[in-house]
Amino acid sequence: MPTYRDEAVVLRTHKLGEADRIVTMLSKQHGKLRAVAKGIRRTSSKFGARLEPFCQVDLQLATGRTLDTITQAVALTFPVNPISTDYHSYTAGQVILETADRLVPVEKEPCLQQYLLLVGALKAMVNGTVDGKRQPVMIMDSYLLRALTLAGYAPTLTRCAMCGATGGERFSVQAGGLLCSGCTQVGSVRVDAEILSYLEALLVGDWVATRNVTAQLVDTVSGIVAAFASWHLEKRIRSLEIVDRSASHPYAAA
């Protein structure tokens, strides 16, 4: 069978038969891939833990009729342990993986920018600290905004999303961003300059601007981002249910 190589991040896996697994990955050159890892559930498997969610691997695959087969997997930049052993990183990371899976629905369609953004987010998750500049929820929210922007759903943060007027005082997930007083819709929430500034910092990955944000601001904006992402993906991101956020903001239950 013809073979090919690529590097990929494992998004999810599920069992196949008695010893195999189907591995869903986002790859650098071939977009989303679904491939069989034969014998991976046996203790003697040559793959070990290299094909678990969050792992970045260099793969060799054999082309099959329905599903390709993974014949070799070499671990690359980061292992699974730094994310999976920390609850906050793991739950935020699951949101990132699920979103990447949703945003690339078609298999074997190259999407290099989405792949690079995913790798960058997971590396930041590994290198970040809970009490430092980049909390897991910050990285998650930044990834959501930037991945949606790449997919064509960029939030409008500097002018009214409806009429184009400069500025605004409310945010609507349905309208796609900021609304002026004349275009206010039911369900929109009031936002101030601090919220908008933090949203813009997350959107461009300006971590310096996030150094002194309060926990309340992070929580409020995280709720807005979660609602924005769920609306534009047209389906709730299930992993958001396990992310630790309080119910103090308008979009907490969105």
mmCIF file of N, CA, C and O in Angstrom, residues 21 39-52 55 73:
data_model
loop_
_atom_site.group_PDB
_atom_site.id
_atom_site.type_symbol
_atom_site.label_atom_id
_atom_site.label_comp_id
_atom_site.label_asym_id
_atom_site.label_seq_id
_atom_site.Cartn_x
_atom_site.Cartn_y
_atom_site.Cartn_z
ATOM 1 N N ARG A 21 -7.752 1.111 17.708
ATOM 2 C CA ARG A 21 -8.430 2.383 17.939
ATOM 3 C C ARG A 21 -8.463 3.169 16.651
ATOM 4 O O ARG A 21 -7.547 3.081 15.823
ATOM 5 N N GLY A 39 -3.662 -2.674 17.189
ATOM 6 C CA GLY A 39 -3.043 -3.259 18.365
ATOM 7 C C GLY A 39 -2.666 -2.288 19.453
ATOM 8 O O GLY A 39 -1.975 -2.652 20.405
ATOM 9 N N ILE A 40 -3.138 -1.039 19.360
ATOM 10 C CA ILE A 40 -2.690 -0.009 20.309
ATOM 11 C C ILE A 40 -3.167 -0.269 21.735
ATOM 12 O O ILE A 40 -2.550 0.202 22.701
ATOM 13 N N ARG A 41 -4.248 -1.035 21.899
ATOM 14 C CA ARG A 41 -4.769 -1.288 23.243
ATOM 15 C C ARG A 41 -4.110 -2.482 23.923
ATOM 16 O O ARG A 41 -4.422 -2.811 25.068
ATOM 17 N N ARG A 42 -3.188 -3.138 23.228
ATOM 18 C CA ARG A 42 -2.434 -4.217 23.842
ATOM 19 C C ARG A 42 -1.247 -3.631 24.606
ATOM 20 O O ARG A 42 -0.693 -2.609 24.238
ATOM 21 N N THR A 43 -0.856 -4.307 25.685
ATOM 22 C CA THR A 43 0.274 -3.813 26.497
ATOM 23 C C THR A 43 1.574 -3.835 25.707
ATOM 24 O O THR A 43 2.513 -3.091 26.022
ATOM 25 N N SER A 44 1.647 -4.666 24.688
ATOM 26 C CA SER A 44 2.865 -4.774 23.885
ATOM 27 C C SER A 44 2.873 -3.820 22.690
ATOM 28 O O SER A 44 3.764 -3.893 21.841
ATOM 29 N N SER A 45 1.901 -2.917 22.613
ATOM 30 C CA SER A 45 1.793 -2.015 21.461
ATOM 31 C C SER A 45 3.045 -1.169 21.285
ATOM 32 O O SER A 45 3.607 -0.638 22.248
ATOM 33 N N LYS A 46 3.454 -1.005 20.037
ATOM 34 C CA LYS A 46 4.633 -0.192 19.733
ATOM 35 C C LYS A 46 4.342 1.304 19.816
ATOM 36 O O LYS A 46 5.261 2.119 19.819
ATOM 37 N N PHE A 47 3.052 1.674 19.878
ATOM 38 C CA PHE A 47 2.697 3.091 19.908
ATOM 39 C C PHE A 47 2.756 3.690 21.309
ATOM 40 O O PHE A 47 2.931 4.894 21.471
ATOM 41 N N GLY A 48 2.593 2.862 22.337
ATOM 42 C CA GLY A 48 2.607 3.370 23.698
ATOM 43 C C GLY A 48 1.550 4.434 23.906
ATOM 44 O O GLY A 48 0.403 4.277 23.490
ATOM 45 N N ALA A 49 1.933 5.554 24.549
ATOM 46 C CA ALA A 49 0.984 6.643 24.829
ATOM 47 C C ALA A 49 1.139 7.791 23.851
ATOM 48 O O ALA A 49 0.704 8.905 24.110
ATOM 49 N N ARG A 50 1.736 7.518 22.698
ATOM 50 C CA ARG A 50 1.998 8.600 21.739
ATOM 51 C C ARG A 50 0.783 8.993 20.920
ATOM 52 O O ARG A 50 0.814 10.002 20.221
ATOM 53 N N LEU A 51 -0.271 8.209 20.985
ATOM 54 C CA LEU A 51 -1.470 8.507 20.204
ATOM 55 C C LEU A 51 -2.666 8.778 21.108
ATOM 56 O O LEU A 51 -3.774 8.307 20.879
ATOM 57 N N GLU A 52 -2.426 9.555 22.149
ATOM 58 C CA GLU A 52 -3.464 10.007 23.061
ATOM 59 C C GLU A 52 -3.759 11.476 22.781
ATOM 60 O O GLU A 52 -2.915 12.195 22.240
ATOM 61 N N CYS A 55 -1.302 14.853 22.165
ATOM 62 C CA CYS A 55 0.026 14.493 21.682
ATOM 63 C C CYS A 55 0.263 15.034 20.274
ATOM 64 O O CYS A 55 -0.613 14.942 19.411
ATOM 65 N N ALA A 73 4.653 6.137 14.662
ATOM 66 C CA ALA A 73 4.338 7.385 15.356
ATOM 67 C C ALA A 73 5.484 7.748 16.284
ATOM 68 O O ALA A 73 5.853 6.961 17.159
#
